[in-house]
CSV table of C-alpha atoms in Angstrom, one decimal:
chain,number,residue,atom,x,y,z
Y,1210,UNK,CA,6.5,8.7,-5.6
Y,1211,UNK,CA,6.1,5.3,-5.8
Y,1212,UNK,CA,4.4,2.9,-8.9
Y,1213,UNK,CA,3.2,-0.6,-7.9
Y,1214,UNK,CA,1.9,-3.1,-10.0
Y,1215,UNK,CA,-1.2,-5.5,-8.1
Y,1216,UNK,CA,-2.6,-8.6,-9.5
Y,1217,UNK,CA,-5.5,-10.1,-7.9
Y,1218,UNK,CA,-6.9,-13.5,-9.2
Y,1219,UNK,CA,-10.4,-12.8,-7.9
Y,1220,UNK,CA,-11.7,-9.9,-6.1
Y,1221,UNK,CA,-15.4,-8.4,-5.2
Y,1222,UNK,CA,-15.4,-4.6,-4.1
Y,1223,UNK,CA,-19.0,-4.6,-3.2
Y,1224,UNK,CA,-20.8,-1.5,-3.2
Y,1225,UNK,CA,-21.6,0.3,-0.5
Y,1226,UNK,CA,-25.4,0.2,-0.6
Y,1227,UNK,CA,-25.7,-3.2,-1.7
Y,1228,UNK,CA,-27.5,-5.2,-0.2
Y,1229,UNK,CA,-29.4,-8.9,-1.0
Y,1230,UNK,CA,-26.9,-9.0,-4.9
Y,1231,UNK,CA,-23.4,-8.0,-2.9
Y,1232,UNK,CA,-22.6,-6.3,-6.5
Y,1233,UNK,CA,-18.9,-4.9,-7.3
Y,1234,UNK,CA,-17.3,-1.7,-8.4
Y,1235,UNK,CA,-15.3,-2.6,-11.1
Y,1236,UNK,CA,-12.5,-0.9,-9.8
Y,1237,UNK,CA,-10.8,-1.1,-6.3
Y,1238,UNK,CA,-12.3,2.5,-4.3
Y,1239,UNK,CA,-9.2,4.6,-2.6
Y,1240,UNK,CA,-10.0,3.7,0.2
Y,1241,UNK,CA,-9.9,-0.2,-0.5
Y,1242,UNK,CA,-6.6,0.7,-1.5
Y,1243,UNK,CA,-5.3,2.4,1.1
Y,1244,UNK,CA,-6.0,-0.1,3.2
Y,1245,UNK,CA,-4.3,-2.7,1.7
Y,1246,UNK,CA,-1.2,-0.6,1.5
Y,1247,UNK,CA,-1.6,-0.1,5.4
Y,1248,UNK,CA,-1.6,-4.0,5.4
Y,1249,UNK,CA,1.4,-4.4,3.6
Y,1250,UNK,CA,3.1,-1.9,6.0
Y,1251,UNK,CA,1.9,-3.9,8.9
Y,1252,UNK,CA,0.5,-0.3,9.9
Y,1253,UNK,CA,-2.9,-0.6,11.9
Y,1254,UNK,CA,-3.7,3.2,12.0
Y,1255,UNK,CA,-5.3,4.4,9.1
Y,1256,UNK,CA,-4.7,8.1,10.4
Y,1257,UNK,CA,-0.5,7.3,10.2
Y,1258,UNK,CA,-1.0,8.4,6.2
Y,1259,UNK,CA,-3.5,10.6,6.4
Y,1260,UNK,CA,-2.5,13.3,3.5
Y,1261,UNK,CA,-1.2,10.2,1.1
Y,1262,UNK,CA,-2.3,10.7,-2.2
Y,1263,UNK,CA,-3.0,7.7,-4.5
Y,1264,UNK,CA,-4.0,7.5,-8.3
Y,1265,UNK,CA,-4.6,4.2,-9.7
Y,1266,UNK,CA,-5.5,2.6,-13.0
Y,1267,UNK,CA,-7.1,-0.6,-14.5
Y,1268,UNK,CA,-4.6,-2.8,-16.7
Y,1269,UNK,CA,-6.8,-5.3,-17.3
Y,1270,UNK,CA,-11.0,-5.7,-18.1
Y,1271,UNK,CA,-11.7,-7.8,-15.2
Y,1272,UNK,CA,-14.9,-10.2,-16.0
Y,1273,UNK,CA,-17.6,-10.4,-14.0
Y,1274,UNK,CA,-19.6,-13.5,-12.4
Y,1275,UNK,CA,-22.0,-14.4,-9.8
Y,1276,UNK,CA,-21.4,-16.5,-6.7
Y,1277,UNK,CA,-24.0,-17.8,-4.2
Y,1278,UNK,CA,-22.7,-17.7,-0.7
Y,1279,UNK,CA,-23.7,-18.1,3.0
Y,1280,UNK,CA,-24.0,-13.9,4.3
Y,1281,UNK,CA,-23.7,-13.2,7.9
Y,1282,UNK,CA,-26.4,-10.8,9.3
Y,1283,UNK,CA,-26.9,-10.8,13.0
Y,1284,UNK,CA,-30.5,-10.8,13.5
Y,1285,UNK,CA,-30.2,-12.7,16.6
Y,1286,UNK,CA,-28.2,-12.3,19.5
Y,1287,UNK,CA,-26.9,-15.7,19.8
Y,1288,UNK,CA,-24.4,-15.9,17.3
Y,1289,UNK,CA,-25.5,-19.6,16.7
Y,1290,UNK,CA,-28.9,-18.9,15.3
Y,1291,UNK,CA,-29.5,-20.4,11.8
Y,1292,UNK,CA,-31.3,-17.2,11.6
Y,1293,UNK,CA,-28.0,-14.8,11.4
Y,1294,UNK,CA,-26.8,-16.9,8.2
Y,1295,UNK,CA,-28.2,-16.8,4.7
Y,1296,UNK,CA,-27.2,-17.7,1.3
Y,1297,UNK,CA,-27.4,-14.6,-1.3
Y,1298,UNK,CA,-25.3,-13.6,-4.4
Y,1299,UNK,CA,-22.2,-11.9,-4.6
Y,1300,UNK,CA,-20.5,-10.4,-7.6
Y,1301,UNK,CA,-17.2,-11.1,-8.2
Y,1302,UNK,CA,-14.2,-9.8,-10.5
Y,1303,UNK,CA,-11.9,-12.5,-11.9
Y,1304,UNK,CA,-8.2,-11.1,-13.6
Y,1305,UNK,CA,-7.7,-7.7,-11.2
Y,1306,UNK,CA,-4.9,-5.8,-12.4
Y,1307,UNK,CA,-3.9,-2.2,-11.8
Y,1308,UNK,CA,-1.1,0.2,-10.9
Y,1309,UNK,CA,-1.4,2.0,-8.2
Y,1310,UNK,CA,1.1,5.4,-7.6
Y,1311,UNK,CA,1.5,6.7,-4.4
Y,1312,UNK,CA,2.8,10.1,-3.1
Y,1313,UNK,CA,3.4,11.5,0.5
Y,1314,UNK,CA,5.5,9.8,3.3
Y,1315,UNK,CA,3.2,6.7,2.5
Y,1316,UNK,CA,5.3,6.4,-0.6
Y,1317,UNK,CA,8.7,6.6,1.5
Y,1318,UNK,CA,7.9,3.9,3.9
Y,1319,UNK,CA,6.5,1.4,0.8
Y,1320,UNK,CA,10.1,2.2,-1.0
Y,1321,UNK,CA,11.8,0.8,2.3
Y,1322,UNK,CA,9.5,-1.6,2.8
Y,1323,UNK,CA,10.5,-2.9,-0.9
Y,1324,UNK,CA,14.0,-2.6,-0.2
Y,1325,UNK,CA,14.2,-4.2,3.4
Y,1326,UNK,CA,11.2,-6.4,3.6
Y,1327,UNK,CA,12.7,-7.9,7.1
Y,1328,UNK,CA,12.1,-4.4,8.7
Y,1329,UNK,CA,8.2,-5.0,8.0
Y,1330,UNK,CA,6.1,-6.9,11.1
Y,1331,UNK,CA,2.7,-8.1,9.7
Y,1332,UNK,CA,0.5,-10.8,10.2
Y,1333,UNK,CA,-1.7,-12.8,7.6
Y,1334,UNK,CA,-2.3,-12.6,3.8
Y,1335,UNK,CA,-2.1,-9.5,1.8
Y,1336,UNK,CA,-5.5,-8.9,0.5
Y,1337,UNK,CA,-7.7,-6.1,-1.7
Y,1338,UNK,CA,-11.0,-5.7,-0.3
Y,1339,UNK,CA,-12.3,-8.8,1.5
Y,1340,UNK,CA,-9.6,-11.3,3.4
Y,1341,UNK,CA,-10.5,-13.9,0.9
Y,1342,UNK,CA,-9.3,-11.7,-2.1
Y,1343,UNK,CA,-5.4,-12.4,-1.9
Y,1344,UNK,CA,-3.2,-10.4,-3.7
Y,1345,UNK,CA,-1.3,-13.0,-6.4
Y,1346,UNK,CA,1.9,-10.1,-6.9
Y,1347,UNK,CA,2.1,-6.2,-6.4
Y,1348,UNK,CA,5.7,-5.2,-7.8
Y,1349,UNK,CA,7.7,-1.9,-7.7
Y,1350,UNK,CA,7.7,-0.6,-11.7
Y,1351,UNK,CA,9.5,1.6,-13.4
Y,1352,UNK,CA,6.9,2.9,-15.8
Y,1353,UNK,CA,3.1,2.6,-15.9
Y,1354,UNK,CA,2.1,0.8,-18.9
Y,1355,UNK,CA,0.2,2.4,-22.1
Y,1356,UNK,CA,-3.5,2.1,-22.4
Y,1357,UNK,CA,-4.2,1.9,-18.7
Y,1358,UNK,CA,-7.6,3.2,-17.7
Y,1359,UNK,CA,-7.2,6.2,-15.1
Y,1360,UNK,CA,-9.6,6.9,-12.3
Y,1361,UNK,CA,-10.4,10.1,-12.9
Y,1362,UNK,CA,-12.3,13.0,-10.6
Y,1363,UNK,CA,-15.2,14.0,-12.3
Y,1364,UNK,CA,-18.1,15.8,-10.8
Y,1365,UNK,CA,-20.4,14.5,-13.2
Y,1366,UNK,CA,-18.6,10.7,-13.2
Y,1367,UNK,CA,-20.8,7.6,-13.3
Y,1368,UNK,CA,-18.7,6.0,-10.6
Y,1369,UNK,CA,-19.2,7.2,-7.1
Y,1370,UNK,CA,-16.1,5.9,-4.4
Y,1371,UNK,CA,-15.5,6.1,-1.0
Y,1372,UNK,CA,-11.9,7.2,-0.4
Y,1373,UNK,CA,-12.4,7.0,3.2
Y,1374,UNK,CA,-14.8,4.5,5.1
Y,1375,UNK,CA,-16.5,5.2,8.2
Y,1376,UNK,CA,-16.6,1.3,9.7
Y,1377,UNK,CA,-18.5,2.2,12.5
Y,1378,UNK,CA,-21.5,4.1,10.9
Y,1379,UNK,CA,-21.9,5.2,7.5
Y,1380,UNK,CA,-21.9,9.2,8.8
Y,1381,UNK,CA,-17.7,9.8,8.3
Y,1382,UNK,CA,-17.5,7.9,5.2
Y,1383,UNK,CA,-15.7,10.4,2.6
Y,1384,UNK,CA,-16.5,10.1,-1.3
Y,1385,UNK,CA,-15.5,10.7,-4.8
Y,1386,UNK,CA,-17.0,10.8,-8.3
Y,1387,UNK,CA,-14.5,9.4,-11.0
Y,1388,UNK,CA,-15.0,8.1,-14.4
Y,1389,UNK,CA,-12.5,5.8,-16.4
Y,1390,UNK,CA,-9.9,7.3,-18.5
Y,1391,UNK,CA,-7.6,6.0,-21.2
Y,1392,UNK,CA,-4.7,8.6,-21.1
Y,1393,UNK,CA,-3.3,10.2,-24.4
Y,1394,UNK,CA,0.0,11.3,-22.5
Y,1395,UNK,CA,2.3,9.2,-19.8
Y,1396,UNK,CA,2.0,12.3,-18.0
Y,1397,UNK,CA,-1.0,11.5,-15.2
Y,1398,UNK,CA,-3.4,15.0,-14.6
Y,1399,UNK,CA,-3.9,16.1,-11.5
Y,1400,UNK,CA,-7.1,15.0,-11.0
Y,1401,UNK,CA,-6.1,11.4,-11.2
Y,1402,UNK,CA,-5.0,12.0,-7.5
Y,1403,UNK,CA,-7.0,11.3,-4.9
Y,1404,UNK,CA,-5.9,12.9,-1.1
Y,1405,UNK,CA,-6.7,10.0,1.6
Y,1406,UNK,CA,-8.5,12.3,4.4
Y,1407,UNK,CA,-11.1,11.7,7.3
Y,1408,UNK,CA,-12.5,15.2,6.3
């Protein structure tokens, strides 16, 4: 297993059926983070970790505003059509800080990319959610700090998260109901895992 600390200085993880208000979770989904593991690995497979197991937590309360920005929506076939661009609002999260613990043989290859960084061929910034969201730091720690707020699976959870996205249609996408937990224990339950799986 592997712990990893992520700071992100501004971040949106818009919900999936958002639409004109591009609105946040306020937590990175599993599968937003297992993608920008996969990104950090350089790996362009998604499938390669299929079977990883992730639990992550919220160190921080990260605040919320709202942005106006130009959306792209191609109602046009030329690409060039003032039609295919709009301004609408976006949500975004400022002061993005969790731990994220990983398990499976997508733990292994993080450890050796930590250790031997110049065995690791990627391209472009290391980002959580969109490519505009870069990640400030995400550190190897020893221990996860007290009062962290644990996604937990919860049938009857408020928050509902894909932990695997279907980017062609919405059909394959995979998802979870958590809530958010303050731990008693440093011990982290079993149902703080979450299994990254097409099916």
């Amino acid at each position: 297993m592997i712990q990893l600390q992520v700071e992100v200085p501004i971040a949106c993880f818009r919900q999936s059926w958002a639409r004109e208000f591009a609105e946040t979770y306020p937590v990175p989904p599993p599968a937003t983070v297992y993608g920008m593991l996969l990104s950090l690995l350089g790996e362009w497979d998604r499938h390669r970790y299929c079977g990883a197991q992730l639990a992550i937590a919220l160190l921080s309360q990260p605040q919320p505003s709202t942005v106006i920005r130009t959306f792209r929506r191609f109602k046009s076939k030329d690409i060039q059509d003032p039609a295919n661009a709009r301004p609408d609002y976006q949500q975004l999260l400022t002061d993005v800080q969790i731990v994220v613990l990983v398990k499976g043989s997508l733990a292994h290859d993080l450890e050796r990319a930590f250790e031997n960084p110049e065995l690791i061929n990627r391209s472009g910034g290391l980002s959580l959610g969109e490519s505009r969201d870069l990640v400030n730091s995400i550190t190897p720690i020893p221990v996860v700090p007290k009062q962290s707020r644990w996604l937990i699976r919860d049938e009857d959870g408020i928050l509902t998260l894909p932990y695997w996205v279907d980017h062609v249609g919405a059909r394959g996408t995979r998802w979870q109901r958590y809530l958010l937990q303050t731990l008693e224990s440093q011990e982290i339950p079993e149902l703080a895992w979450t299994e990254i799986r097409p099916d």
